[in-house]
PDB file of C-alpha atoms and ligand atoms in Angstrom:
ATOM      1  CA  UNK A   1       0.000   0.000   0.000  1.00 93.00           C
ATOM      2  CA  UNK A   2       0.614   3.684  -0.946  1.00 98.00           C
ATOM      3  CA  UNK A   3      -0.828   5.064   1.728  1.00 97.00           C
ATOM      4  CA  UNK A   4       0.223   8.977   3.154  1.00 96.00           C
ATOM      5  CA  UNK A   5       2.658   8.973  -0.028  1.00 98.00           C
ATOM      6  CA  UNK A   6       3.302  11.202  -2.382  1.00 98.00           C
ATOM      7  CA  UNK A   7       4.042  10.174  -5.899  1.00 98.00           C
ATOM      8  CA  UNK A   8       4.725  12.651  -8.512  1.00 99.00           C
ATOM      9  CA  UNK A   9       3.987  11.192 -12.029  1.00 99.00           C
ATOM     10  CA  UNK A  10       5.216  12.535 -15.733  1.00 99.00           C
ATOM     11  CA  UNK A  11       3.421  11.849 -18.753  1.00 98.00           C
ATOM     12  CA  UNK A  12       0.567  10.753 -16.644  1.00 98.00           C
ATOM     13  CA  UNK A  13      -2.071  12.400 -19.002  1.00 98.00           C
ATOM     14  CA  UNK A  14      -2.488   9.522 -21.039  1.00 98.00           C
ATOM     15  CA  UNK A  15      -0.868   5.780 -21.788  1.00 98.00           C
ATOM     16  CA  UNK A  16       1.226   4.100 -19.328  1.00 98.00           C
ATOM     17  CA  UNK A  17       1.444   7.318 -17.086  1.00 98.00           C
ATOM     18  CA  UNK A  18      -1.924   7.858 -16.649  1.00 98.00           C
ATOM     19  CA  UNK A  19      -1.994   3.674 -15.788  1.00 98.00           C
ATOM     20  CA  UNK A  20       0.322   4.560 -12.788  1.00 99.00           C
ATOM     21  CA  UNK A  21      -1.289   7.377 -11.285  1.00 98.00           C
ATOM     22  CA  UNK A  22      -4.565   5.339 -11.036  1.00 98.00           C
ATOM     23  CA  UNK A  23      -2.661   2.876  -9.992  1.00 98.00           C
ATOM     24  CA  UNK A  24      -1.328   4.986  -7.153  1.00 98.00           C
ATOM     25  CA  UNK A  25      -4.442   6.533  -6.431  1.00 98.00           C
ATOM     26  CA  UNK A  26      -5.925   3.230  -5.837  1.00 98.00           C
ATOM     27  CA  UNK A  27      -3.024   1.956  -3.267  1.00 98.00           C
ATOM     28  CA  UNK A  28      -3.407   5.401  -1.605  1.00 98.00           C
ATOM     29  CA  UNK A  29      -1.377   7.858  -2.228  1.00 98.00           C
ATOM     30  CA  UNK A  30      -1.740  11.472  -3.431  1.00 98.00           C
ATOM     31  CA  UNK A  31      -0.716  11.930  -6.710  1.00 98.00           C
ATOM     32  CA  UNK A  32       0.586  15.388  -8.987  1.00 99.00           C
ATOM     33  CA  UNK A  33      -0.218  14.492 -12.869  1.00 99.00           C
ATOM     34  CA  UNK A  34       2.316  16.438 -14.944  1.00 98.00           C
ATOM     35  CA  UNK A  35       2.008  16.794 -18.513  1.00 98.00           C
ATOM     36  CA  UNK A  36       2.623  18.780 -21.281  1.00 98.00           C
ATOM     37  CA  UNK A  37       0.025  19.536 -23.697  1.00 98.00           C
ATOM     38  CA  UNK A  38      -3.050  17.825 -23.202  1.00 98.00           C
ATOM     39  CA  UNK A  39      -5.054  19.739 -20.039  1.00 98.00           C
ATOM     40  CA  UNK A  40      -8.589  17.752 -20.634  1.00 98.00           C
ATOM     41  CA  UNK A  41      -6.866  14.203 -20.819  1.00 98.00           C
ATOM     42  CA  UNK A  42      -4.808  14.877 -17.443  1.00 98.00           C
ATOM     43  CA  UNK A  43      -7.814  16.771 -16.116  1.00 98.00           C
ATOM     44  CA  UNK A  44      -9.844  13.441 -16.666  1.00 98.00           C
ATOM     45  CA  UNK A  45      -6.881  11.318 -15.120  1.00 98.00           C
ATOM     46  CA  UNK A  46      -7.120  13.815 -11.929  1.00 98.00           C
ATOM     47  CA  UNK A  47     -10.996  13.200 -11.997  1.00 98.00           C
ATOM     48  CA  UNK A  48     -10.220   9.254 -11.818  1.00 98.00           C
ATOM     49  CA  UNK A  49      -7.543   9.558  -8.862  1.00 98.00           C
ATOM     50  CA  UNK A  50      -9.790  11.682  -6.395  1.00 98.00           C
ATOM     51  CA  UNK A  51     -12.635   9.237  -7.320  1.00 98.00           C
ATOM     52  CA  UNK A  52     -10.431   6.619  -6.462  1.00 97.00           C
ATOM     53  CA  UNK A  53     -10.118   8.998  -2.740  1.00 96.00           C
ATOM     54  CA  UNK A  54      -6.753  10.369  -3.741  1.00 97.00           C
ATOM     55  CA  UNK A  55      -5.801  13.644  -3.414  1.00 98.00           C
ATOM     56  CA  UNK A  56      -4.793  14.912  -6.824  1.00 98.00           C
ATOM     57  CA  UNK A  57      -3.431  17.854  -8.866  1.00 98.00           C
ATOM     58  CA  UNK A  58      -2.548  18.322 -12.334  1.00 98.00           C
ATOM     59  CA  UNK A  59       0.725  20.395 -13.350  1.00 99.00           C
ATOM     60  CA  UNK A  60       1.608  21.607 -16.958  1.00 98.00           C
ATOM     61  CA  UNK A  61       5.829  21.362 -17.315  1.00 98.00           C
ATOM     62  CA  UNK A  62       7.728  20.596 -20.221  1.00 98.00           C
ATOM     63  CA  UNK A  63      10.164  18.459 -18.704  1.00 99.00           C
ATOM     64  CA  UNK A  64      13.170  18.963 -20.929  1.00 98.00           C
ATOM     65  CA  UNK A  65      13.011  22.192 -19.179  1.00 98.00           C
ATOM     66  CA  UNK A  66      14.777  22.368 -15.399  1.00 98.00           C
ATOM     67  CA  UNK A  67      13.381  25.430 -14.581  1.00 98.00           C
ATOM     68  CA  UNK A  68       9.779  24.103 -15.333  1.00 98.00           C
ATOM     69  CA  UNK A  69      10.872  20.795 -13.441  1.00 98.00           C
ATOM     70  CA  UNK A  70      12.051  23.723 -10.683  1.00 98.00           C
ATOM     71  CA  UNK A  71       8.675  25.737 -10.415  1.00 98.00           C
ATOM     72  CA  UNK A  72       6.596  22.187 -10.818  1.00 98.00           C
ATOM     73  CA  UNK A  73       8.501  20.726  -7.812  1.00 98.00           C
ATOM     74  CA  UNK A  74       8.282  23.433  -5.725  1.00 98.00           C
ATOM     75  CA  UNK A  75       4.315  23.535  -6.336  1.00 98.00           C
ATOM     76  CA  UNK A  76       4.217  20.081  -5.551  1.00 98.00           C
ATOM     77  CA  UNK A  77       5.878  20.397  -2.670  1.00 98.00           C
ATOM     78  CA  UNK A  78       3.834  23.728  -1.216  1.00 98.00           C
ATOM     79  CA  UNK A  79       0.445  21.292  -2.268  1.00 98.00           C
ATOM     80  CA  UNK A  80       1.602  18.217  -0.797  1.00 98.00           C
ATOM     81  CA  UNK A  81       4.263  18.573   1.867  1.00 98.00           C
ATOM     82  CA  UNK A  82       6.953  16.431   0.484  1.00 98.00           C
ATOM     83  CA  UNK A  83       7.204  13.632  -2.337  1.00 98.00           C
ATOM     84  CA  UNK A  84       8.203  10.069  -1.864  1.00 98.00           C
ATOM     85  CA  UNK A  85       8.012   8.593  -5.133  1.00 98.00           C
ATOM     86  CA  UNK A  86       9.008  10.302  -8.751  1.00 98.00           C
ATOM     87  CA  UNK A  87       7.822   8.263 -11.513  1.00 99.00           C
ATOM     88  CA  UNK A  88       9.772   9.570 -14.610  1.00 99.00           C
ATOM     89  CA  UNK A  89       7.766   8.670 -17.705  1.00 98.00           C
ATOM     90  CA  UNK A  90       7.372  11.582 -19.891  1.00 98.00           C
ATOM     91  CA  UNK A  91       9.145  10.633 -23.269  1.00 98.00           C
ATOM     92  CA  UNK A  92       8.439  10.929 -26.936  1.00 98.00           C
ATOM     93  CA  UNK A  93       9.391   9.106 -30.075  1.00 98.00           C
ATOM     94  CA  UNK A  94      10.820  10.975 -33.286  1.00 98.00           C
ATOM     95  CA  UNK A  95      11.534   7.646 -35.494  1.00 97.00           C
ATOM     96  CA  UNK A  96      13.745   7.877 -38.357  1.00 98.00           C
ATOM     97  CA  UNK A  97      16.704   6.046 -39.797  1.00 98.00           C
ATOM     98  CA  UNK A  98      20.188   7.802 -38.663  1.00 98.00           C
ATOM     99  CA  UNK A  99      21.135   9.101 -42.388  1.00 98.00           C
ATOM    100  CA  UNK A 100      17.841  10.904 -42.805  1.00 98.00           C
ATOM    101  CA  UNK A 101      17.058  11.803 -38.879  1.00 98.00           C
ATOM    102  CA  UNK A 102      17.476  15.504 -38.384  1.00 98.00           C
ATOM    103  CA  UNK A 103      19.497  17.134 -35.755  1.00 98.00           C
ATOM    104  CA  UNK A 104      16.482  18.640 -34.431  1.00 98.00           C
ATOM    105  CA  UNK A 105      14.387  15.372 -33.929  1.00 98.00           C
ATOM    106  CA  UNK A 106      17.567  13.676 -32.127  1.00 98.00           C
ATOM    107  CA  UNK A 107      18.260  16.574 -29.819  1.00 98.00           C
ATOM    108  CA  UNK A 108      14.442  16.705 -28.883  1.00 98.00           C
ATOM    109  CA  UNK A 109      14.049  13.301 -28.292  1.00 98.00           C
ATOM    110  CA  UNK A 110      17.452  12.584 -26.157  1.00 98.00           C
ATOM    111  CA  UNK A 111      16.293  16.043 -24.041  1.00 98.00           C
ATOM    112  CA  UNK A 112      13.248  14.780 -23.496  1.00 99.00           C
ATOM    113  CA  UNK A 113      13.493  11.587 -22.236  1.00 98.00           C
ATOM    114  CA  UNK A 114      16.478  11.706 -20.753  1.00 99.00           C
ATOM    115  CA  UNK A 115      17.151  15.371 -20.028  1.00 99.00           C
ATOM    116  CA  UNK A 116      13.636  14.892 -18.557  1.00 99.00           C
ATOM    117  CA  UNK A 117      14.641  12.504 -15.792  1.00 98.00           C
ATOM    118  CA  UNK A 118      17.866  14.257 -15.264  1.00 99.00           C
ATOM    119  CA  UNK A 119      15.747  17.637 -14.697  1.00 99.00           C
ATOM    120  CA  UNK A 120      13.535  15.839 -12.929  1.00 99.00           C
ATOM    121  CA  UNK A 121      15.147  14.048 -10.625  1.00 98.00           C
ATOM    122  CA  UNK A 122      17.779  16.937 -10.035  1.00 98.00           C
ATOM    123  CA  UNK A 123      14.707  19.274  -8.859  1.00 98.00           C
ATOM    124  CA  UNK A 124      13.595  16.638  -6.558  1.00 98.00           C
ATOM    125  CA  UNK A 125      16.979  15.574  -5.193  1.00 98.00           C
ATOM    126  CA  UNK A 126      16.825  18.204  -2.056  1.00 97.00           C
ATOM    127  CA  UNK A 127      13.361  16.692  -1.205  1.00 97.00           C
ATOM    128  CA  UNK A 128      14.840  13.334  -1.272  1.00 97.00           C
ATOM    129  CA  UNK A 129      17.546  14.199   0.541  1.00 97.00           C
ATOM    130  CA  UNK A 130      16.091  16.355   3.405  1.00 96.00           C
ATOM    131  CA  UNK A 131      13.120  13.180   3.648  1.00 96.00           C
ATOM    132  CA  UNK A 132      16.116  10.197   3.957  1.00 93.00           C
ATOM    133  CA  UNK A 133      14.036   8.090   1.343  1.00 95.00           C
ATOM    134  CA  UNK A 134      11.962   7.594  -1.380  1.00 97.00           C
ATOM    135  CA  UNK A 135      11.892   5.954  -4.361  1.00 98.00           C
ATOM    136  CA  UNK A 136      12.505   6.964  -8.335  1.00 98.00           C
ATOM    137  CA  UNK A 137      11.422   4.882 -11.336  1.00 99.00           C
ATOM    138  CA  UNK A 138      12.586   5.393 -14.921  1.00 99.00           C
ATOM    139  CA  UNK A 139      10.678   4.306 -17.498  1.00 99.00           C
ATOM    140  CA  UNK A 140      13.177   2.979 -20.464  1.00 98.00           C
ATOM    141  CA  UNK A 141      12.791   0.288 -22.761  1.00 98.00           C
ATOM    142  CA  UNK A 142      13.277  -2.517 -24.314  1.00 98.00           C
ATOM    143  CA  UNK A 143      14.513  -0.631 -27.206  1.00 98.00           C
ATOM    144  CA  UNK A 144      17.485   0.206 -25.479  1.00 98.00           C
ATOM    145  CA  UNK A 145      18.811  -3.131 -24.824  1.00 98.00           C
ATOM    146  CA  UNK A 146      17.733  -4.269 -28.335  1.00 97.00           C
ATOM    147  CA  UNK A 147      18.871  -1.281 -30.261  1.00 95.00           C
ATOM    148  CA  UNK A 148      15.861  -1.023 -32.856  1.00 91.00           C
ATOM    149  CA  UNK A 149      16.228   0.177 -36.233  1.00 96.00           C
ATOM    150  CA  UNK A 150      15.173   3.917 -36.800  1.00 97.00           C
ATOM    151  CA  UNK A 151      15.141   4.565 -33.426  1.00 98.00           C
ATOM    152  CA  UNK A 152      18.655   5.662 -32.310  1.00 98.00           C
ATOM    153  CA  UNK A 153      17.313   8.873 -30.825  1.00 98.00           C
ATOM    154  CA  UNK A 154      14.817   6.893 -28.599  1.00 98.00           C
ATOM    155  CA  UNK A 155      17.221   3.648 -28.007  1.00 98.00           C
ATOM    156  CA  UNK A 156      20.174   6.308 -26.810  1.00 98.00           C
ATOM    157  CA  UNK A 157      18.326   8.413 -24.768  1.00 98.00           C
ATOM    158  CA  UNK A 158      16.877   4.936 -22.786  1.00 98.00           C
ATOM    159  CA  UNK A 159      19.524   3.532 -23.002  1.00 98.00           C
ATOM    160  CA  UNK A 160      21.264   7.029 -21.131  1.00 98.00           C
ATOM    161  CA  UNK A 161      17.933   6.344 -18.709  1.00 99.00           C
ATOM    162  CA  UNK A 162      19.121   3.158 -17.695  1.00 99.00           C
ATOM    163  CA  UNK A 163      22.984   4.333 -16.913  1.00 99.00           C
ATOM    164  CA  UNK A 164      21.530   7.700 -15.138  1.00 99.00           C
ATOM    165  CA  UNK A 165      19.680   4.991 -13.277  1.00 99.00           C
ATOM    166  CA  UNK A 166      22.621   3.204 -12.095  1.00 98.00           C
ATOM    167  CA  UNK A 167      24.887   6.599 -11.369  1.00 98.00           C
ATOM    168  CA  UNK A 168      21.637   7.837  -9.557  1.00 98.00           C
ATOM    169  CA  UNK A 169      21.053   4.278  -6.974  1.00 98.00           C
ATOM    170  CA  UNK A 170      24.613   4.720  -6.329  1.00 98.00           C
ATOM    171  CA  UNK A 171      24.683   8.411  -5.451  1.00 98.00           C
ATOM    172  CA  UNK A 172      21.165   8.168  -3.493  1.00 98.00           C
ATOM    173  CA  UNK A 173      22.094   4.965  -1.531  1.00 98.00           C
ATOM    174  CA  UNK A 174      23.239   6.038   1.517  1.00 98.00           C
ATOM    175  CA  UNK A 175      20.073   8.266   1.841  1.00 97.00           C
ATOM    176  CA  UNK A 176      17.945   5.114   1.624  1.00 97.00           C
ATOM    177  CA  UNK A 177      17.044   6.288  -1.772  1.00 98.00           C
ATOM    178  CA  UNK A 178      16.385   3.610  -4.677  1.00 98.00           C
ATOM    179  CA  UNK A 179      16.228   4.360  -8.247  1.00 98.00           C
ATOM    180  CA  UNK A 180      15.052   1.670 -10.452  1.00 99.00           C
ATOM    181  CA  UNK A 181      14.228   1.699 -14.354  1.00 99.00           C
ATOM    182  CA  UNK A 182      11.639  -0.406 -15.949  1.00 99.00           C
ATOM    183  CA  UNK A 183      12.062  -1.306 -20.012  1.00 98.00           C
ATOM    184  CA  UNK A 184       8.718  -1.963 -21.507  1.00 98.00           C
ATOM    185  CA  UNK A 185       8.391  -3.448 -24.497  1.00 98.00           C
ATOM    186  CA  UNK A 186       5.422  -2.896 -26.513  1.00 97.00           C
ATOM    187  CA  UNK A 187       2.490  -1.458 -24.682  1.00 98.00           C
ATOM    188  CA  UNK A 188      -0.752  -0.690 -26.392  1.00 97.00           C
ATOM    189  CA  UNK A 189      -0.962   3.634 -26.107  1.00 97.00           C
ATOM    190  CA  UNK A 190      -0.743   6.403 -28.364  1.00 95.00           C
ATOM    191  CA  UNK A 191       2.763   5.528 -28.989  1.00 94.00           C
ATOM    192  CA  UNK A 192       2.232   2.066 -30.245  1.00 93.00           C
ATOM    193  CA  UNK A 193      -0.913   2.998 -32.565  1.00 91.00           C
ATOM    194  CA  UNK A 194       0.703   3.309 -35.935  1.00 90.00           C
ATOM    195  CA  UNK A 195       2.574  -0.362 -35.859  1.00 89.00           C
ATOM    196  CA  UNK A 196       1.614  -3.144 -37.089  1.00 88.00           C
ATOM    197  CA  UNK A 197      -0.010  -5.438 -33.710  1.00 86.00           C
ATOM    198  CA  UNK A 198      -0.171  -8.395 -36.009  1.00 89.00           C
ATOM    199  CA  UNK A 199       3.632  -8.337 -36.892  1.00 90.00           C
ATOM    200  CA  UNK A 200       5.153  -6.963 -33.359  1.00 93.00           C
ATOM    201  CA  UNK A 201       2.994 -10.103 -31.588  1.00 96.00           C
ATOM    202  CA  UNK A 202       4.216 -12.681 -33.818  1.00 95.00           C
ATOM    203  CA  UNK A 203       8.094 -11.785 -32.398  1.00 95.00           C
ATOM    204  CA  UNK A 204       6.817 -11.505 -28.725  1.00 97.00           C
ATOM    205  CA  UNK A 205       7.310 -15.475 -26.848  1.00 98.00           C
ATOM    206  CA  UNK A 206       3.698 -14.180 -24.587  1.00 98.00           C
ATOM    207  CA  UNK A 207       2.030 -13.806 -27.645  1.00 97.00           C
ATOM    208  CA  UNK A 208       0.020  -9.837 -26.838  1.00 97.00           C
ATOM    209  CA  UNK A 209       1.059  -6.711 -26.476  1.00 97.00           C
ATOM    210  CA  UNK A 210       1.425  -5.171 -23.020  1.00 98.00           C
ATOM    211  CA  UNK A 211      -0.833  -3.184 -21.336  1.00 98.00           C
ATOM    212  CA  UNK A 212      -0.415  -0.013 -19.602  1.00 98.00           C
ATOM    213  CA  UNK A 213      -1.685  -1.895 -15.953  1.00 98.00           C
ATOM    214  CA  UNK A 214       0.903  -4.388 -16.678  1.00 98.00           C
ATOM    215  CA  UNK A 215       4.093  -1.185 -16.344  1.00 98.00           C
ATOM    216  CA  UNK A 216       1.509   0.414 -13.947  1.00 99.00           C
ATOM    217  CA  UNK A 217       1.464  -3.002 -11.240  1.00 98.00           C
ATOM    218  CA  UNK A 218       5.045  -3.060 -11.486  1.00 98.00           C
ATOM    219  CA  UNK A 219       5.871   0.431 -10.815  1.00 99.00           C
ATOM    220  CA  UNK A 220       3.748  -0.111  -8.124  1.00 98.00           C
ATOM    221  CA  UNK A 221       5.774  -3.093  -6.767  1.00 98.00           C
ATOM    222  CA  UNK A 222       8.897  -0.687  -7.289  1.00 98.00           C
ATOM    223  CA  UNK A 223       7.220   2.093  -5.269  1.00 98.00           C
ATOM    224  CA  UNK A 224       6.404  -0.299  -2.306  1.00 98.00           C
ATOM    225  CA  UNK A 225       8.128  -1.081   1.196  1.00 96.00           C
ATOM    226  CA  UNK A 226       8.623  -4.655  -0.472  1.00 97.00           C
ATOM    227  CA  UNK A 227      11.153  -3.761  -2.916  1.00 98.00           C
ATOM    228  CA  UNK A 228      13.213  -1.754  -0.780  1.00 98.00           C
ATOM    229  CA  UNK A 229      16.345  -4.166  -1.637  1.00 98.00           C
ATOM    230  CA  UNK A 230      16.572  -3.449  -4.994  1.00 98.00           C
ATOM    231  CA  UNK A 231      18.438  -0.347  -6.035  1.00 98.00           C
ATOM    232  CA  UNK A 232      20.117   0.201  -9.495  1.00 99.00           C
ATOM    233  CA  UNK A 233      18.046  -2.016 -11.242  1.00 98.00           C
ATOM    234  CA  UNK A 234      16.136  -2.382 -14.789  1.00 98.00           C
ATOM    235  CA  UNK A 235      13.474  -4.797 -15.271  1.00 98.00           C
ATOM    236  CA  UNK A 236      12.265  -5.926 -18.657  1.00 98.00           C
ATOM    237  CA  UNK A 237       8.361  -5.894 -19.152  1.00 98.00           C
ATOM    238  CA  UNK A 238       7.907  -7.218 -22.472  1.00 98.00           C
ATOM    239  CA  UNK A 239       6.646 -10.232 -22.677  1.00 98.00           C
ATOM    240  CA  UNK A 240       9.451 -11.538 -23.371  1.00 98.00           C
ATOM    241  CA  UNK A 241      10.672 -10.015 -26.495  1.00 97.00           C
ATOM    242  CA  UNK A 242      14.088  -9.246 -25.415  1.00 97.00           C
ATOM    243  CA  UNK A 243      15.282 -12.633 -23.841  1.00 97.00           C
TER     244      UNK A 243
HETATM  245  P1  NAP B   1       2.130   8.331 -24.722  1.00 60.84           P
HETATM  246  O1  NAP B   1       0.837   7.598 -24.628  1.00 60.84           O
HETATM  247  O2  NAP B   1       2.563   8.905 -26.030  1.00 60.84           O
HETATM  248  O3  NAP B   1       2.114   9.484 -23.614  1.00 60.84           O
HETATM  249  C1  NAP B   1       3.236  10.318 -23.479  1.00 60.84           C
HETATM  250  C2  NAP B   1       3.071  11.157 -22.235  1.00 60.84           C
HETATM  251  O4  NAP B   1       4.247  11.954 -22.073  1.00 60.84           O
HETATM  252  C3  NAP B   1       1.898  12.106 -22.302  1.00 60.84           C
HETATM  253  O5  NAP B   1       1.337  12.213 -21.014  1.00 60.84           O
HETATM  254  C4  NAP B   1       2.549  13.434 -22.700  1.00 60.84           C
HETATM  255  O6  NAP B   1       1.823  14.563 -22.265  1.00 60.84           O
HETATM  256  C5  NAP B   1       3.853  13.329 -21.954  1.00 60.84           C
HETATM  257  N1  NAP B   1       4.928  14.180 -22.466  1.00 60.84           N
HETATM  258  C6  NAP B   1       5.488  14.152 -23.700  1.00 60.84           C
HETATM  259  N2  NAP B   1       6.449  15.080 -23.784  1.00 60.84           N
HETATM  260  C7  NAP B   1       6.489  15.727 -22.593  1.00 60.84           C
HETATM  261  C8  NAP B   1       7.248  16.792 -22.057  1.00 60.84           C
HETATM  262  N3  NAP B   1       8.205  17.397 -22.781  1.00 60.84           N
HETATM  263  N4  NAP B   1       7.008  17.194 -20.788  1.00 60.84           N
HETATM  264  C9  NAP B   1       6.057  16.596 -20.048  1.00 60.84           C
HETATM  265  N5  NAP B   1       5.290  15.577 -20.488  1.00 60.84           N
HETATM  266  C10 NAP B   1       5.506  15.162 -21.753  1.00 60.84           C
HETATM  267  O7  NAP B   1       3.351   7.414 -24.253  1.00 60.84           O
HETATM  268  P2  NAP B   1       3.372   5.983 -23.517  1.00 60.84           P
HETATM  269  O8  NAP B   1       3.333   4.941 -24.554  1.00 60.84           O
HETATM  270  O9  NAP B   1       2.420   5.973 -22.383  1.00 60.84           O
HETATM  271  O10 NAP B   1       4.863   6.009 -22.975  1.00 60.84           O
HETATM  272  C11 NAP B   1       5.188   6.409 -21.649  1.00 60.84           C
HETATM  273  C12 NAP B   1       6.669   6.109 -21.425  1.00 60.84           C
HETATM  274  O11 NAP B   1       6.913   4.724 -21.627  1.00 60.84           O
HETATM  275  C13 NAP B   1       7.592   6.857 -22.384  1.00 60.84           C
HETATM  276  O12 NAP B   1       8.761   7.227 -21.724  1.00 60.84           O
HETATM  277  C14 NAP B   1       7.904   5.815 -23.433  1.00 60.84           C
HETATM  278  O13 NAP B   1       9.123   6.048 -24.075  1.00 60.84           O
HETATM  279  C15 NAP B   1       7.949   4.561 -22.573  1.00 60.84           C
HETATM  280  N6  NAP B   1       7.744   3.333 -23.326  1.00 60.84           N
HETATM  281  C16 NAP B   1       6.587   3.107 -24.002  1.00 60.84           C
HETATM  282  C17 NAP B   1       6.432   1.925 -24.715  1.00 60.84           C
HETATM  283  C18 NAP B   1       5.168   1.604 -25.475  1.00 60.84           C
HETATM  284  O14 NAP B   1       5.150   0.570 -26.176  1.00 60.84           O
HETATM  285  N7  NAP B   1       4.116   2.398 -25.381  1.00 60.84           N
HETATM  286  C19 NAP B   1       7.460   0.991 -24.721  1.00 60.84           C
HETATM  287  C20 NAP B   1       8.626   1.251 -24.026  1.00 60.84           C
HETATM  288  C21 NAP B   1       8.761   2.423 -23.315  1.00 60.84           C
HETATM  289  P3  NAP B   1       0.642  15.227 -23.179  1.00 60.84           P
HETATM  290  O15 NAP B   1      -0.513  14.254 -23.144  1.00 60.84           O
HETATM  291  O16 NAP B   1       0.339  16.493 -22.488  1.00 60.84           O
HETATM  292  O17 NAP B   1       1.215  15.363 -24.552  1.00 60.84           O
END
C-alpha cells in the first residue's frame, strides 16, 4: 500500500502514465499528474484519482526544461508537503533512420526523455535528501537493450535512462534512496498505434502486447516497502521479447 505517499507522475495524461497514477491513487497515495500539452486528458486522469479517494493535482511542465521541473517541484511540494516517489515517464518518439534523422528530432528526443529525468530528478533531489528516502522509477525500454532500427534517438536516450539509473542508486544509496528503471516493451498507447499489432505479436514469446496496468502493477511493486532491496536495477516488461 501507498498510503500517506506522495508520488509525482510525468506523462501521466495519457498511456502508461496515466496507468500509474490510477494505480497509485488506488493503493493510496496522493498523486501530482504532470504533462505537457493535453489539459482535458490529465484533467480526466485527476478526476479518476480523487474518485479513487486520492488527493490529486494536475501540473503543466515541459520536462526537458529544469526550470519548469524547478517551479513544478516546488508547487508540488507547497500542495503536498513532500514527495516520496518520482515516476519519470514523460518521453516521446521521433523515429527515423540515422542518415535521414534531423538534428532537431535527435536533440528533442534525447532532451526529453532523458534530459527529462535528469531535470527531474535533479529538482527533486533536495526533497529526497532532506526526507532520507523515497523511491525513483525510470521508465526505459526494451529498445534500449535491443537497439531497434530507426530509433537511435529513442534507443540512446533509454539507453542514457538506464545508466543515469545506475549513477543515480549509487549516489542516493546512503540516503535510503532507490532508483530503479523499468524497459517496456510494446504497450498498447498512443505511442504504439501506428505499428503493425499483427507483426510486433508474432516476435513476442507471450504472444500480446502489453498493457499499460501491466508497467503500472510493477511500478507499483517498485514504489512499495517490499522492494526496498533493490536499487540500481532495470526490469524488462515485455513479454518476453528481449530474452
Ligand atoms: P504516450 O501515450 O505517447 O504518452 C506520453 C506522455 O508523455 C503524455 O502524457 C505526454 O503529455 C507526456 N509528455 C510528452 N512530452 C512531454 C514533455 N516534454 N514534458 C512533459 N510531459 C511530456 O506514451 P506511452 O506509450 O504511455 O509512454 C510512456 C513512457 O513509456 C515513455 O517514456 C515511453 O518512451 C515509454 N515506453 C513506451 C512503450 C510503449 O510501447 N508504449 C514501450 C517502451 C517504453 P501530453 O498528453 O500532455 O502530450
Amino acid at each position: 500500500m501507498l498510503n500517506g505517499k506522495t508520488a509525482v507522475i510525468t506523462g501521466a495524461s495519457r498511456g502508461i502514465g496515466a496507468a500509474v497514477a490510477e494505480k497509485f491513487a488506488h493503493l493510496g497515495a496522493n498523486v501530482a499528474i504532470i504533462y505537457q500539452a493535453n489539459t482535458d486528458k490529465a484533467e480526466d486522469v485527476c478526476r479518476r484519482a480523487r474518485d479513487l479517494g486520492a488527493e490529486a493535482e494536475i501540473y503543466k511542465c515541459d520536462v526537458s526544461d529544469f526550470d519548469e521541473c524547478k517551479k513544478t517541484v516546488a508547487e508540488v511540494i507547497g500542495r503536498f508537503g513532500k514527495i516520496d516517489i518520482l515516476v519519470n515517464n514523460a518521453g516521446i518518439t521521433r523515429d527515423n533512420l540515422i542518415a535521414m534523422m534531423s538534428e532537431d528530432d535527435f536533440n528533442k528526443v534525447v532532451g526529453t526523455n532523458l534530459g527529462g529525468c535528469f531535470n527531474m530528478i535533479k529538482a527533486c533531489s533536495r526533497n529526497f535528501i532532506r526526507n532520507k528516502g523515497g523511491r525513483i522509477i525510470n521508465i526505459a525500454s526494451v529498445s534500449a537493450l535491443l537497439g531497434l532500427a530507426g530509433q537511435s534517438n529513442y534507443a540512446a536516450s533509454k539507453a542514457g535512462i538506464i545508466a543515469l539509473t545506475k549513477t543515480a542508486a549509487r549516489e542516493f544509496a546512503a540516503k535510503n534512496i532507490c532508483v530503479n528503471a523499468i524497459a517496456p516493451g510494446f504497450i498498447t498507447t498512443d505511442m504504439t498505434e501506428s505499428l503493425s499489432a499483427d507483426e510486433i505479436v508474432g516476435r513476442i514469446p507471450l504472444k500480446r502486447l502489453g498493457r499499460p496496468e501491466d508497467v503500472a502493477n510493477l511500478a507499483a511493486f517498485l514504489a512499495d516497502e517490499a522492494s526496498g532491496y533493490i536499487t540500481g536495477e532495470t526490469i524488462r516488461i515485455d513479454g518476453g521479447l528481449a530474452i
